[in-house]
Short mmCIF file of C-alpha atoms in Angstrom, two decimals:
data_model
loop_
_atom_site.label_atom_id
_atom_site.label_comp_id
_atom_site.label_asym_id
_atom_site.label_seq_id
_atom_site.Cartn_x
_atom_site.Cartn_y
_atom_site.Cartn_z
CA MET A 972 189.11 194.52 172.13
CA THR A 973 186.53 192.05 173.61
CA ASP A 974 184.51 192.54 176.77
CA ARG A 975 186.63 192.19 180.04
CA PRO A 976 184.10 189.84 181.71
CA LEU A 977 184.67 187.21 178.92
CA LEU A 978 188.44 187.38 178.97
CA ALA A 979 188.43 187.30 182.87
CA ASP A 980 186.19 184.29 182.94
CA LEU A 981 188.16 182.57 180.04
CA ALA A 982 191.17 183.06 182.01
CA ARG A 983 189.57 181.36 185.18
CA ARG A 984 188.24 178.41 182.99
CA ALA A 985 191.73 177.88 181.69
CA GLY A 986 193.24 178.02 185.12
CA ALA A 987 190.65 175.44 186.44
CA ARG A 988 191.29 173.00 183.46
CA ALA A 989 195.04 173.43 183.92
CA HIS A 990 195.05 172.61 187.56
CA ARG A 991 192.31 170.12 187.92
CA ALA A 992 193.83 168.54 190.87
CA GLY A 993 193.00 171.63 192.85
CA THR A 994 196.40 172.52 193.76
CA ALA A 995 197.40 176.27 194.39
CA CYS A 996 198.47 178.13 191.38
CA SER A 997 200.68 181.26 191.11
CA CYS A 998 201.71 180.89 187.43
CA GLY A 999 198.76 183.28 185.91
CA ALA A 1000 197.33 183.50 182.59
CA ALA A 1001 198.55 184.97 179.20
CA THR A 1002 196.27 186.36 176.66
CA LEU A 1003 197.26 184.90 173.27
CA ALA A 1004 194.53 186.70 171.27
CA ASP A 1005 191.93 189.16 172.02
CA ARG A 1006 189.77 189.84 168.96
CA PRO A 1007 185.95 189.89 168.32
CA ASP A 1008 186.16 186.56 166.33
CA ALA A 1009 188.62 184.72 168.91
CA VAL A 1010 189.72 185.06 172.44
CA VAL A 1011 192.41 182.82 173.30
CA VAL A 1012 194.06 182.69 176.92
CA ARG A 1013 196.96 180.33 178.09
CA HIS A 1014 197.20 179.07 181.63
CA ALA A 1015 200.33 176.79 182.07
CA ALA A 1016 200.03 173.98 179.80
CA THR A 1017 196.49 174.70 178.88
CA VAL A 1018 194.88 176.96 176.24
CA ALA A 1019 191.26 178.06 176.24
CA LYS A 1020 189.63 179.52 173.13
CA ALA A 1021 186.25 181.49 172.79
CA HIS A 1022 185.20 181.01 169.40
CA ALA A 1023 183.43 183.77 167.10
CA PRO A 1024 179.77 184.71 168.11
CA GLY A 1025 177.39 182.70 166.22
CA THR A 1026 179.54 179.65 165.79
CA GLY A 1027 177.43 176.66 165.33
CA PRO A 1028 177.79 173.80 168.07
CA ALA A 1029 177.15 170.92 165.71
CA ALA A 1030 179.77 172.24 163.04
CA LEU A 1031 182.28 172.93 165.88
CA ALA A 1032 181.70 169.59 167.55
CA SER A 1033 182.15 167.87 163.98
CA ARG A 1034 185.59 169.88 163.52
CA LEU A 1035 186.90 168.77 166.94
CA ALA A 1036 186.00 165.26 166.27
CA VAL A 1037 188.38 165.38 163.35
CA ALA A 1038 191.15 166.97 165.25
CA ALA A 1039 190.68 164.30 167.82
CA GLY A 1040 190.99 161.59 165.29
CA LEU A 1041 194.01 162.92 163.75
CA PRO A 1042 196.51 163.53 166.49
CA ASP A 1043 199.54 163.13 164.12
CA VAL A 1044 198.22 165.95 162.02
CA LEU A 1045 196.07 168.23 163.98
CA LEU A 1046 196.57 169.34 167.62
CA PRO A 1047 193.85 167.22 169.62
CA PRO A 1048 191.47 169.00 171.73
CA LEU A 1049 191.36 168.44 175.54
CA ALA A 1050 187.54 168.05 175.51
CA ALA A 1051 185.27 166.52 172.64
CA THR A 1052 182.42 168.97 173.41
CA PRO A 1053 182.43 172.77 173.53
CA ALA A 1054 181.52 174.42 176.66
CA GLU A 1055 179.72 177.67 176.70
CA LEU A 1056 180.72 181.05 178.42
CA HIS A 1057 178.91 184.36 177.95
CA GLY A 1058 177.15 183.15 174.93
CA ARG A 1059 180.30 181.88 173.13
CA LEU A 1060 181.36 178.35 172.60
CA VAL A 1061 184.70 177.45 174.52
CA THR A 1062 187.28 174.82 173.60
CA PHE A 1063 190.38 173.61 175.38
CA TRP A 1064 193.67 172.63 174.03
CA PRO A 1065 197.23 171.75 175.12
CA TYR A 1066 199.74 174.42 174.73
CA GLY A 1067 202.11 174.17 171.80
CA SER A 1068 205.23 176.16 170.85
CA PRO A 1069 204.39 178.51 167.98
CA VAL A 1070 206.66 179.54 165.05
CA ASP A 1071 209.33 181.98 166.00
CA PRO A 1072 208.54 185.16 163.97
CA ASP A 1073 211.98 186.41 164.62
CA ASP A 1074 213.67 183.39 162.84
CA PRO A 1075 212.35 183.31 159.30
CA ASP A 1076 215.02 180.76 158.32
CA ALA A 1077 213.63 178.17 160.65
CA ALA A 1078 210.03 178.31 159.13
CA PRO A 1079 208.69 174.90 159.19
CA TRP A 1080 207.82 174.98 155.46
CA GLU A 1081 208.53 171.07 154.97
CA ALA A 1082 206.41 170.24 157.92
CA ALA A 1083 203.61 172.41 156.72
CA GLY A 1084 203.75 170.73 153.45
CA ALA A 1085 203.72 167.29 154.80
CA LEU A 1086 200.98 167.92 157.30
CA LEU A 1087 198.60 169.27 154.49
CA ALA A 1088 199.36 166.28 152.36
CA ARG A 1089 198.40 163.79 155.08
CA LEU A 1090 195.36 165.98 155.99
CA HIS A 1091 194.15 166.14 152.28
CA ARG A 1092 194.40 162.37 151.89
CA VAL A 1093 192.02 161.66 154.92
CA PRO A 1094 188.46 160.37 153.76
CA ALA A 1095 185.90 163.14 154.65
CA PRO A 1096 183.77 162.00 157.51
CA ALA A 1097 179.92 162.28 157.05
CA GLY A 1098 178.55 165.62 158.49
CA LEU A 1099 181.84 167.57 158.36
CA PRO A 1100 180.57 171.08 157.02
CA PRO A 1101 182.24 172.81 154.01
CA MET A 1102 185.79 174.38 154.38
CA ARG A 1103 185.14 178.20 155.25
CA GLY A 1104 188.10 179.64 153.21
CA PRO A 1105 185.94 181.17 150.34
CA ALA A 1106 183.35 182.44 152.98
CA LYS A 1107 186.13 184.29 154.81
CA ALA A 1108 187.43 185.85 151.61
CA ALA A 1109 183.75 187.05 150.82
CA HIS A 1110 183.67 188.44 154.16
CA ALA A 1111 186.89 190.45 153.69
CA VAL A 1112 185.79 191.73 150.59
CA ALA A 1113 182.34 192.73 151.96
CA ARG A 1114 184.07 194.98 154.70
CA LEU A 1115 186.25 196.66 152.17
CA ALA A 1116 183.04 197.61 150.01
CA ALA A 1117 181.55 198.89 153.21
CA ALA A 1118 184.63 200.84 154.26
CA GLY A 1119 184.31 203.70 152.01
CA SER A 1120 186.34 205.35 149.49
CA HIS A 1121 190.01 204.50 148.88
CA PRO A 1122 192.24 204.44 145.74
CA ALA A 1123 192.85 200.72 145.93
CA VAL A 1124 189.27 199.57 146.25
CA ALA A 1125 188.67 199.48 142.46
CA ALA A 1126 191.57 197.24 141.83
CA VAL A 1127 190.61 194.79 144.72
CA LEU A 1128 187.22 194.58 143.61
CA GLY A 1129 187.80 194.17 140.01
CA ALA A 1130 190.22 190.94 140.81
CA TRP A 1131 187.37 189.73 143.05
CA ARG A 1132 184.77 189.81 140.35
CA ALA A 1133 186.97 188.00 137.82
CA LEU A 1134 186.87 184.91 140.22
CA PRO A 1135 184.65 182.12 139.54
CA ALA A 1136 181.57 181.94 141.88
CA TRP A 1137 182.89 179.15 144.04
CA ALA A 1138 185.82 181.08 145.15
CA ARG A 1139 183.67 183.98 146.10
CA ALA A 1140 181.40 181.63 148.30
CA GLU A 1141 178.46 182.21 145.79
CA ALA A 1142 178.31 178.58 144.55
CA PRO A 1143 179.27 175.14 145.87
CA MET A 1144 182.98 174.19 145.88
CA PRO A 1145 183.94 171.79 142.89
CA GLU A 1146 183.88 168.04 143.61
CA PRO A 1147 185.50 165.85 144.66
CA GLY A 1148 186.32 167.63 147.99
CA ALA A 1149 188.91 166.94 150.48
CA VAL A 1150 189.47 167.59 154.07
CA CYS A 1151 191.10 171.08 154.26
CA HIS A 1152 192.46 173.24 156.92
CA GLY A 1153 190.82 176.33 155.53
CA ASP A 1154 193.12 179.04 156.81
CA LEU A 1155 196.86 177.57 156.44
CA HIS A 1156 199.78 179.98 157.42
CA LEU A 1157 202.59 179.62 159.63
CA GLY A 1158 200.90 180.89 162.63
CA GLN A 1159 198.77 177.79 162.52
CA LEU A 1160 201.58 175.37 163.44
CA VAL A 1161 202.89 174.66 166.90
CA ARG A 1162 205.28 172.10 168.35
CA HIS A 1163 203.49 169.66 170.66
CA PRO A 1164 204.54 168.91 173.17
CA ALA A 1165 206.27 172.01 173.78
CA PRO A 1166 208.88 173.07 173.35
CA ASP A 1167 210.26 170.85 170.66
CA GLY A 1168 207.66 168.03 169.95
CA PRO A 1169 206.61 167.48 166.33
CA TRP A 1170 204.80 170.06 164.39
CA ARG A 1171 200.99 170.14 164.42
CA LEU A 1172 198.33 172.08 162.74
CA ILE A 1173 196.00 174.17 164.87
CA ASP A 1174 192.74 176.18 164.68
CA VAL A 1175 189.73 173.92 163.38
CA ASP A 1176 187.36 177.13 163.00
CA ASP A 1177 187.68 176.81 159.11
CA LEU A 1178 188.26 173.01 158.90
CA GLY A 1179 186.03 171.30 156.34
CA VAL A 1180 185.39 169.63 152.97
CA GLY A 1181 186.56 171.67 149.99
CA VAL A 1182 189.25 172.28 147.41
CA PRO A 1183 192.48 171.24 148.80
CA ALA A 1184 194.52 173.77 146.68
CA TRP A 1185 193.00 176.42 148.83
CA ASP A 1186 195.29 175.24 151.76
CA LEU A 1187 198.33 175.96 149.38
CA ALA A 1188 196.99 179.20 148.24
CA ARG A 1189 198.56 181.71 150.83
CA PRO A 1190 202.00 180.63 150.39
CA ALA A 1191 201.43 180.41 146.62
CA ALA A 1192 199.99 183.99 146.54
CA TRP A 1193 202.91 185.42 148.30
CA TYR A 1194 205.31 183.43 146.06
CA ALA A 1195 203.54 184.96 143.10
CA CYS A 1196 203.62 188.47 144.29
CA GLY A 1197 207.40 188.18 145.10
CA LEU A 1198 206.91 188.18 148.78
CA LEU A 1199 207.89 184.59 149.56
CA PRO A 1200 211.31 183.48 148.45
CA PRO A 1201 211.37 180.82 145.73
CA ASP A 1202 213.38 178.34 147.81
CA GLU A 1203 210.79 178.50 150.71
CA TRP A 1204 207.98 177.96 148.17
CA THR A 1205 209.84 175.01 146.59
CA ARG A 1206 210.56 173.48 150.06
CA PHE A 1207 206.81 173.77 150.90
CA LEU A 1208 205.52 172.40 147.54
CA ASP A 1209 208.13 169.65 147.32
CA ALA A 1210 207.17 168.35 150.95
CA TYR A 1211 203.52 168.50 149.93
CA ARG A 1212 204.13 166.45 146.77
CA ALA A 1213 206.51 164.01 148.42
CA GLY A 1214 203.42 163.31 150.80
CA GLY A 1215 201.15 162.57 148.03
CA GLY A 1216 198.97 165.47 148.35
CA PRO A 1217 196.27 165.61 145.84
CA ALA A 1218 195.77 169.47 145.50
CA VAL A 1219 198.34 169.52 142.42
CA PRO A 1220 199.94 167.09 140.13
CA GLY A 1221 202.85 165.19 141.38
CA SER A 1222 205.07 166.78 138.95
CA GLY A 1223 205.07 169.57 136.39
CA ASP A 1224 203.26 173.07 136.64
CA PRO A 1225 201.21 173.07 139.68
CA TRP A 1226 199.68 176.72 138.71
CA PRO A 1227 196.57 175.37 136.93
CA ALA A 1228 195.27 173.97 140.23
CA LEU A 1229 196.63 176.74 142.28
CA ASP A 1230 195.75 180.03 140.19
CA VAL A 1231 192.25 180.70 141.31
CA PRO A 1232 192.79 180.00 145.01
CA ALA A 1233 195.92 182.07 145.07
CA ARG A 1234 194.00 184.84 143.44
CA ALA A 1235 191.40 184.68 146.00
CA LEU A 1236 193.71 184.73 148.86
CA THR A 1237 195.59 187.76 147.25
CA VAL A 1238 192.30 189.62 147.07
CA GLN A 1239 191.37 188.59 150.67
CA THR A 1240 194.66 189.81 152.05
CA ALA A 1241 194.64 192.94 150.07
CA ALA A 1242 191.10 193.62 151.27
CA ARG A 1243 192.02 193.28 154.79
CA THR A 1244 194.98 195.54 154.39
CA VAL A 1245 193.10 198.47 152.54
CA THR A 1246 190.46 198.21 154.88
CA LYS A 1247 192.76 198.72 157.96
CA SER A 1248 194.60 201.44 156.03
CA ALA A 1249 191.36 203.31 155.35
CA ALA A 1250 190.23 202.98 158.89
CA LEU A 1251 193.69 204.38 160.19
CA GLY A 1252 193.68 207.07 157.50
CA ARG A 1253 197.30 206.17 156.56
CA PRO A 1254 198.76 205.19 153.27
CA LEU A 1255 199.62 201.53 152.15
CA ASP A 1256 203.09 200.38 153.07
CA GLU A 1257 205.29 198.48 150.43
CA ILE A 1258 203.95 195.15 151.08
CA GLU A 1259 200.29 196.24 150.99
CA GLN A 1260 200.82 198.21 147.66
CA CYS A 1261 202.42 195.09 146.33
CA LEU A 1262 199.18 193.12 147.01
CA VAL A 1263 196.92 195.90 145.47
CA ASP A 1264 199.16 195.79 142.33
CA ALA A 1265 198.80 192.24 142.08
CA CYS A 1266 195.12 192.62 142.31
CA ALA A 1267 195.05 195.22 139.26
CA ARG A 1268 197.07 192.85 137.04
CA MET A 1269 194.73 189.82 137.96
CA GLY A 1270 191.84 192.10 137.02
CA ALA A 1271 193.12 192.26 133.59
CA VAL A 1272 194.12 188.61 133.15
CA PRO A 1273 191.56 185.80 133.40
CA PRO A 1274 192.08 183.11 135.90
CA GLN A 1275 193.42 179.69 134.64
CA LEU A 1276 190.31 177.49 134.54
CA ALA A 1277 192.01 174.37 133.29
CA SER A 1278 189.51 172.10 134.77
CA ASP A 1279 186.06 171.88 136.35
CA ARG A 1280 187.19 169.51 139.02
CA ALA A 1281 189.35 170.18 141.91
CA LYS A 1282 192.69 168.70 141.55
#
């Protein structure tokens, strides 16, 4: 949990932004996220986000500019320049209706694939920093390595060491790069205007130039682990291909392009779950064990390195 003054003041900032005309307000604020790396508060139709400590203002401003320039793909910010609050950068956004976690059949896989295809086809603007996906995976693995002993650690670290250096954030990503979201999952889509407007991508913290296959890697990894039904994976992949997405070939086997990023996302997810399991002193659940088992298999089979270039 974060410190209370930041949360309270962020709620006040969100309220001031939501009611700029100065009218009296009784609607109150709702906390949408309260983590060390992000504090998010909603007040009426306005959302305020305090970004992770140490977030670079120039990099964030560049990412905000991309979102502002692509309102048909990314939720546009309400202000182009971050504010500062308690030493944290703060951005303001319109509220959008999130994916309903209790209605998996309504998951917007087609919209996710189409939005990614459009994003990946945008020419990368000068000054946009690298996509942060590999760096986040490396951070999760570093936390796992520091968490102490656990029976699953060896399998996860073995799969990690088998990845190429770029996927471990130890070397530049392959060229040519594309504009990537960097952390794609269904929680990163909202309908705007709420409640039933078109789907848009949210969260620009990891946005940047990189390997576009990374944005397909989480659903690919879940599909490969048997955790995402084949029809949902096909809906997502077909929509991406129909939109001309450059991460995979337009037809045929997509896996040579997806294999390394999917392995990296499997390791990242497994590392996070094992770290939490060790901290709580509880055994892995069925899904968590499935991810660890996948890491064990990956450590024994080399990744598909079909090309030195990002597809």
